[in-house]
Amino acid sequence: MLLRSLLAQPRSVPSSSLSSSSTAPWAYITKRNKISVAPAVVWPKRSGPRTYSERKTFKVHEYTRLFEASKSSPLIFLEHTDFSVSRLAQLRRDITAAAAKHVTPPPSLATLTPAPVTEPPALPRFTVVSTNFFGVALRNYAPLDGETIKAIAEMQTAGLAVLSFPDFNPPQLDAVLKAMSRSVPPRKQKTPKELEQEAKDAVDSYVPGRRLKRQRPEPTPGLKVVGALIEGRVFKAEEVSDVAKLPTLETLRAQLVGLLSAPSSQLAALLNEAGGAKLARTLEGLKKSLEEGQSPAAPTA
């Protein structure tokens, strides 16, 4: 009886515990889920920079290598929600299957054609990052300026994942983006009419005195591209699709060679067509046109 009376008595909560301090549980959760690029706190009793454990140091170095690879290959930032382990493994398999169809073969010096691939090609890597260590690596990566660091940090509003590519291959990037869209389709928002119908069905199915069957809701995973980092430049989500439509480097080189060789090929075709008397008339007409264009007007005294 004494224990019941003690438990039944209301307890007073100190006013200091209700203040919005940094130790509040909700503030701690928000801080963990958000990328922080603020300068490291310098403690008065601690000499030198902060040292991390072996696991934390490995994570920071891993994310730093991702930023270093973005100098020559794109780094895509994704926002993920409600993913299970099996669903995440399926997404990685879909990305690998789509990227394997657009692998860039290594060049060969022996032949003009690319050499056959003898070893497994490098494929894109989907990495779910820890925002705490990702913020440390982003803050300490010197080649990025303050505006770029801030722009990357503001992209994240939920769980963050990074899709890194071995090289800049726009067709491969386009295929992977389409594969992710098929694997994780956008969430369909329910209309007010559908929500009203669900509430009505719940009321109609209720029977007084009967225990409701417990059902675990199945969350629908969500995946969204929020931006990219390519050659030190930040791209928005809508700009990533434009980058994926670009031609490959080999295609651009072929177009450039075609433009440079066009005048010489046209001159060779003209000389081939002009033969004998036709060649003489062609050269005579060219001479007259040059004389008419270069003869200056007679000066007036």
Tab-separated table of C-alpha atoms in Angstrom:
chain	number	residue	atom	x	y	z
A	1	MET	CA	0.000	0.000	0.000
A	2	LEU	CA	2.816	2.377	0.813
A	3	LEU	CA	4.420	1.716	-2.571
A	4	ARG	CA	1.140	2.363	-4.393
A	5	SER	CA	0.650	5.647	-2.566
A	6	LEU	CA	4.161	6.782	-3.463
A	7	LEU	CA	3.672	5.923	-7.119
A	8	ALA	CA	0.323	7.662	-7.241
A	9	GLN	CA	1.713	10.965	-5.960
A	10	PRO	CA	2.447	13.500	-8.729
A	11	ARG	CA	6.067	14.406	-9.177
A	12	SER	CA	7.265	17.921	-9.870
A	13	VAL	CA	9.605	18.431	-12.822
A	14	PRO	CA	12.328	21.057	-12.441
A	15	SER	CA	11.956	23.983	-14.799
A	16	SER	CA	15.558	23.600	-15.942
A	17	SER	CA	14.777	20.218	-17.504
A	18	LEU	CA	12.092	21.801	-19.704
A	19	SER	CA	14.426	24.358	-21.214
A	20	SER	CA	15.641	23.850	-24.754
A	21	SER	CA	19.155	22.624	-23.955
A	22	SER	CA	21.490	20.643	-26.174
A	23	THR	CA	21.074	17.541	-23.986
A	24	ALA	CA	17.386	17.159	-24.784
A	25	PRO	CA	16.632	13.861	-26.542
A	26	TRP	CA	14.893	15.465	-29.510
A	27	ALA	CA	17.739	17.919	-30.053
A	28	TYR	CA	20.254	15.068	-29.951
A	29	ILE	CA	18.346	13.104	-32.579
A	30	THR	CA	18.080	16.139	-34.846
A	31	LYS	CA	21.783	16.807	-34.483
A	32	ARG	CA	22.671	13.230	-35.387
A	33	ASN	CA	20.564	13.236	-38.553
A	34	LYS	CA	21.864	16.532	-39.900
A	35	ILE	CA	25.226	17.172	-41.527
A	36	SER	CA	27.238	19.600	-39.432
A	37	VAL	CA	30.078	21.500	-41.080
A	38	ALA	CA	30.613	23.922	-38.205
A	39	PRO	CA	34.197	24.276	-36.926
A	40	ALA	CA	35.272	21.723	-34.368
A	41	VAL	CA	34.808	22.703	-30.742
A	42	VAL	CA	38.091	23.586	-29.032
A	43	TRP	CA	38.064	22.444	-25.408
A	44	PRO	CA	40.232	24.452	-23.005
A	45	LYS	CA	41.626	21.362	-21.228
A	46	ARG	CA	42.419	19.429	-24.399
A	47	SER	CA	45.650	20.029	-26.279
A	48	GLY	CA	45.801	19.397	-30.010
A	49	PRO	CA	43.068	18.308	-32.447
A	50	ARG	CA	40.503	15.672	-31.630
A	51	THR	CA	41.561	12.062	-32.176
A	52	TYR	CA	39.051	9.441	-33.327
A	53	SER	CA	38.942	5.732	-32.732
A	54	GLU	CA	40.061	3.267	-35.404
A	55	ARG	CA	36.521	2.696	-36.711
A	56	LYS	CA	35.680	6.400	-36.844
A	57	THR	CA	38.980	7.219	-38.535
A	58	PHE	CA	38.293	4.574	-41.181
A	59	LYS	CA	34.896	6.144	-41.908
A	60	VAL	CA	36.319	9.661	-42.218
A	61	HIS	CA	39.068	8.446	-44.579
A	62	GLU	CA	36.530	6.501	-46.656
A	63	TYR	CA	34.387	9.588	-47.206
A	64	THR	CA	37.480	11.686	-47.918
A	65	ARG	CA	38.457	9.265	-50.707
A	66	LEU	CA	34.986	9.732	-52.189
A	67	PHE	CA	35.561	13.482	-52.417
A	68	GLU	CA	39.006	12.950	-53.945
A	69	ALA	CA	37.522	10.668	-56.626
A	70	SER	CA	34.970	13.349	-57.572
A	71	LYS	CA	37.717	15.277	-59.413
A	72	SER	CA	37.341	12.946	-62.407
A	73	SER	CA	34.116	11.025	-61.728
A	74	PRO	CA	30.645	12.121	-60.591
A	75	LEU	CA	29.453	11.800	-57.024
A	76	ILE	CA	25.646	11.580	-56.779
A	77	PHE	CA	23.897	12.432	-53.495
A	78	LEU	CA	20.675	10.534	-52.734
A	79	GLU	CA	18.046	10.814	-50.025
A	80	HIS	CA	16.694	7.456	-48.802
A	81	THR	CA	13.868	6.603	-46.396
A	82	ASP	CA	12.279	3.385	-45.048
A	83	PHE	CA	14.736	0.941	-46.621
A	84	SER	CA	15.097	-2.592	-45.291
A	85	VAL	CA	18.273	-4.633	-45.665
A	86	SER	CA	16.801	-6.894	-48.341
A	87	ARG	CA	15.345	-3.937	-50.249
A	88	LEU	CA	18.687	-2.142	-50.160
A	89	ALA	CA	20.484	-5.241	-51.459
A	90	GLN	CA	17.999	-5.461	-54.338
A	91	LEU	CA	18.648	-1.812	-55.212
A	92	ARG	CA	22.398	-2.446	-55.336
A	93	ARG	CA	21.865	-5.405	-57.668
A	94	ASP	CA	19.716	-3.297	-59.993
A	95	ILE	CA	22.378	-0.574	-60.101
A	96	THR	CA	25.107	-3.104	-60.874
A	97	ALA	CA	23.077	-4.739	-63.662
A	98	ALA	CA	22.319	-1.388	-65.324
A	99	ALA	CA	25.895	-0.106	-65.045
A	100	ALA	CA	27.445	-3.323	-66.413
A	101	LYS	CA	25.776	-2.673	-69.801
A	102	HIS	CA	27.654	0.623	-70.254
A	103	VAL	CA	31.172	-0.168	-69.089
A	104	THR	CA	33.964	1.822	-70.724
A	105	PRO	CA	36.623	-0.659	-71.988
A	106	PRO	CA	40.256	0.222	-71.272
A	107	PRO	CA	42.227	1.641	-74.249
A	108	SER	CA	44.861	-0.460	-75.970
A	109	LEU	CA	48.135	0.780	-77.495
A	110	ALA	CA	48.629	-2.314	-79.624
A	111	THR	CA	45.454	-2.025	-81.687
A	112	LEU	CA	43.153	0.763	-82.744
A	113	THR	CA	40.168	-0.955	-81.167
A	114	PRO	CA	39.699	-1.250	-77.390
A	115	ALA	CA	41.183	-4.373	-75.859
A	116	PRO	CA	38.835	-7.031	-74.488
A	117	VAL	CA	38.090	-6.764	-70.795
A	118	THR	CA	40.043	-9.477	-68.964
A	119	GLU	CA	39.257	-8.429	-65.380
A	120	PRO	CA	36.022	-7.399	-63.686
A	121	PRO	CA	35.285	-3.757	-64.612
A	122	ALA	CA	34.857	-1.071	-62.006
A	123	LEU	CA	31.184	-0.383	-61.338
A	124	PRO	CA	29.301	2.330	-59.414
A	125	ARG	CA	29.135	1.934	-55.652
A	126	PHE	CA	26.093	2.762	-53.530
A	127	THR	CA	27.153	3.801	-50.005
A	128	VAL	CA	24.866	4.677	-47.096
A	129	VAL	CA	26.844	7.287	-45.175
A	130	SER	CA	26.920	8.330	-41.553
A	131	THR	CA	26.141	12.030	-41.497
A	132	ASN	CA	28.374	12.717	-38.485
A	133	PHE	CA	31.562	11.388	-40.062
A	134	PHE	CA	30.511	12.606	-43.509
A	135	GLY	CA	30.310	16.139	-42.102
A	136	VAL	CA	33.814	15.822	-40.633
A	137	ALA	CA	35.246	14.654	-43.972
A	138	LEU	CA	33.364	17.386	-45.850
A	139	ARG	CA	34.526	20.095	-43.463
A	140	ASN	CA	38.192	19.039	-43.596
A	141	TYR	CA	38.395	18.531	-47.375
A	142	ALA	CA	40.535	21.514	-48.385
A	143	PRO	CA	39.896	21.667	-52.197
A	144	LEU	CA	36.230	22.570	-51.606
A	145	ASP	CA	35.405	26.162	-50.706
A	146	GLY	CA	32.943	27.264	-48.051
A	147	GLU	CA	30.050	27.856	-50.459
A	148	THR	CA	30.382	24.375	-51.970
A	149	ILE	CA	30.570	22.731	-48.548
A	150	LYS	CA	27.483	24.607	-47.385
A	151	ALA	CA	25.562	23.696	-50.546
A	152	ILE	CA	26.313	19.985	-50.071
A	153	ALA	CA	25.349	20.083	-46.393
A	154	GLU	CA	22.006	21.757	-47.142
A	155	MET	CA	21.010	18.983	-49.575
A	156	GLN	CA	20.433	16.460	-46.801
A	157	THR	CA	17.043	16.395	-45.067
A	158	ALA	CA	16.760	12.642	-44.326
A	159	GLY	CA	18.991	9.584	-44.653
A	160	LEU	CA	21.913	10.264	-46.993
A	161	ALA	CA	23.513	7.902	-49.501
A	162	VAL	CA	26.286	8.489	-52.037
A	163	LEU	CA	26.552	6.875	-55.472
A	164	SER	CA	30.144	7.016	-56.728
A	165	PHE	CA	31.169	6.186	-60.315
A	166	PRO	CA	34.584	4.915	-61.480
A	167	ASP	CA	34.746	7.441	-64.341
A	168	PHE	CA	32.677	10.050	-66.114
A	169	ASN	CA	30.385	8.005	-68.365
A	170	PRO	CA	27.112	9.858	-69.137
A	171	PRO	CA	25.335	6.845	-70.765
A	172	GLN	CA	26.145	4.754	-67.698
A	173	LEU	CA	24.892	7.517	-65.413
A	174	ASP	CA	21.668	7.792	-67.404
A	175	ALA	CA	21.127	4.003	-67.273
A	176	VAL	CA	21.691	3.907	-63.509
A	177	LEU	CA	19.284	6.793	-62.878
A	178	LYS	CA	16.590	5.031	-64.903
A	179	ALA	CA	17.248	1.733	-63.104
A	180	MET	CA	16.875	3.408	-59.701
A	181	SER	CA	13.636	5.050	-60.823
A	182	ARG	CA	12.257	1.646	-61.868
A	183	SER	CA	13.506	-0.135	-58.760
A	184	VAL	CA	12.201	2.489	-56.322
A	185	PRO	CA	9.286	4.299	-57.976
A	186	PRO	CA	8.188	7.634	-56.518
A	187	ARG	CA	5.730	7.440	-53.685
A	188	LYS	CA	2.130	7.986	-54.643
A	189	GLN	CA	0.396	10.501	-52.431
A	190	LYS	CA	-3.089	9.507	-51.334
A	191	THR	CA	-5.889	11.849	-52.267
A	192	PRO	CA	-8.281	13.251	-49.643
A	193	LYS	CA	-11.000	11.012	-51.058
A	194	GLU	CA	-8.894	7.895	-50.512
A	195	LEU	CA	-8.038	8.929	-46.948
A	196	GLU	CA	-11.706	9.550	-46.230
A	197	GLN	CA	-12.618	6.123	-47.621
A	198	GLU	CA	-9.969	4.417	-45.442
A	199	ALA	CA	-11.311	6.121	-42.328
A	200	LYS	CA	-14.843	5.085	-43.240
A	201	ASP	CA	-13.786	1.460	-43.781
A	202	ALA	CA	-12.043	1.434	-40.395
A	203	VAL	CA	-15.204	2.653	-38.670
A	204	ASP	CA	-17.392	0.114	-40.497
A	205	SER	CA	-15.099	-2.800	-39.649
A	206	TYR	CA	-15.046	-1.996	-35.920
A	207	VAL	CA	-16.975	-4.485	-33.762
A	208	PRO	CA	-17.483	-3.631	-30.064
A	209	GLY	CA	-15.903	-6.194	-27.772
A	210	ARG	CA	-13.684	-7.754	-30.445
A	211	ARG	CA	-9.975	-7.316	-30.173
A	212	LEU	CA	-8.491	-5.701	-33.250
A	213	LYS	CA	-5.959	-7.728	-35.168
A	214	ARG	CA	-2.521	-6.266	-34.814
A	215	GLN	CA	-0.949	-5.475	-38.178
A	216	ARG	CA	2.505	-4.211	-38.809
A	217	PRO	CA	2.494	-1.591	-41.562
A	218	GLU	CA	4.911	-2.186	-44.418
A	219	PRO	CA	6.808	1.031	-45.123
A	220	THR	CA	7.308	2.024	-48.722
A	221	PRO	CA	10.960	2.883	-49.444
A	222	GLY	CA	11.736	6.223	-50.986
A	223	LEU	CA	14.768	7.312	-53.007
A	224	LYS	CA	15.407	10.747	-54.459
A	225	VAL	CA	18.374	12.420	-56.142
A	226	VAL	CA	19.187	15.656	-54.318
A	227	GLY	CA	22.351	16.745	-56.117
A	228	ALA	CA	25.816	15.845	-57.354
A	229	LEU	CA	29.451	16.858	-57.100
A	230	ILE	CA	31.311	16.710	-60.434
A	231	GLU	CA	34.829	18.113	-60.860
A	232	GLY	CA	34.448	20.305	-57.787
A	233	ARG	CA	31.147	21.820	-58.937
A	234	VAL	CA	27.807	21.250	-57.211
A	235	PHE	CA	24.842	20.316	-59.416
A	236	LYS	CA	21.196	20.422	-58.401
A	237	ALA	CA	18.845	17.477	-58.819
A	238	GLU	CA	17.379	18.694	-62.111
A	239	GLU	CA	20.860	19.401	-63.511
A	240	VAL	CA	22.003	15.829	-62.906
A	241	SER	CA	19.577	14.600	-65.583
A	242	ASP	CA	21.018	17.119	-68.047
A	243	VAL	CA	24.548	15.854	-67.349
A	244	ALA	CA	23.390	12.285	-68.008
A	245	LYS	CA	22.269	13.303	-71.528
A	246	LEU	CA	25.756	14.429	-72.571
A	247	PRO	CA	27.696	12.345	-75.118
A	248	THR	CA	30.731	10.327	-74.120
A	249	LEU	CA	34.292	11.608	-74.401
A	250	GLU	CA	34.978	9.301	-77.345
A	251	THR	CA	31.943	10.706	-79.188
A	252	LEU	CA	33.102	14.287	-78.596
A	253	ARG	CA	36.570	13.433	-79.906
A	254	ALA	CA	35.094	11.882	-83.042
A	255	GLN	CA	32.956	14.985	-83.631
A	256	LEU	CA	35.978	17.253	-83.165
A	257	VAL	CA	38.078	15.223	-85.630
A	258	GLY	CA	35.199	15.382	-88.129
A	259	LEU	CA	35.017	19.166	-87.861
A	260	LEU	CA	38.768	19.578	-88.296
A	261	SER	CA	38.986	17.225	-91.274
A	262	ALA	CA	35.953	18.693	-93.101
A	263	PRO	CA	37.793	21.519	-95.003
A	264	SER	CA	40.596	19.231	-96.237
A	265	SER	CA	38.124	16.562	-97.358
A	266	GLN	CA	36.089	19.163	-99.254
A	267	LEU	CA	39.230	20.425	-101.043
A	268	ALA	CA	40.254	16.879	-101.957
A	269	ALA	CA	36.792	16.182	-103.352
A	270	LEU	CA	36.950	19.370	-105.432
A	271	LEU	CA	40.310	18.436	-106.906
A	272	ASN	CA	39.144	14.925	-107.668
A	273	GLU	CA	36.099	16.176	-109.511
A	274	ALA	CA	38.063	18.797	-111.493
A	275	GLY	CA	40.218	17.123	-114.157
A	276	GLY	CA	41.962	18.377	-117.347
A	277	ALA	CA	40.245	21.402	-118.890
A	278	LYS	CA	37.777	21.508	-116.025
A	279	LEU	CA	40.648	21.930	-113.577
A	280	ALA	CA	42.094	24.794	-115.668
A	281	ARG	CA	38.740	26.601	-115.771
A	282	THR	CA	38.310	26.086	-112.043
A	283	LEU	CA	41.739	27.574	-111.257
A	284	GLU	CA	41.183	30.469	-113.699
A	285	GLY	CA	37.872	31.308	-112.060
A	286	LEU	CA	39.495	31.149	-108.631
A	287	LYS	CA	42.244	33.513	-109.820
A	288	LYS	CA	39.742	36.061	-111.142
A	289	SER	CA	37.727	35.979	-107.938
A	290	LEU	CA	40.834	36.600	-105.868
A	291	GLU	CA	41.921	39.507	-108.094
A	292	GLU	CA	38.512	41.146	-107.913
A	293	GLY	CA	38.438	40.811	-104.145
A	294	GLN	CA	41.983	42.105	-103.542
A	295	SER	CA	42.124	45.015	-106.116
A	296	PRO	CA	41.846	48.298	-104.151
A	297	ALA	CA	39.946	51.311	-105.403
A	298	ALA	CA	42.066	53.977	-107.207
A	299	PRO	CA	42.842	56.893	-104.898
A	300	THR	CA	41.489	60.294	-105.906
A	301	ALA	CA	43.923	63.212	-106.143
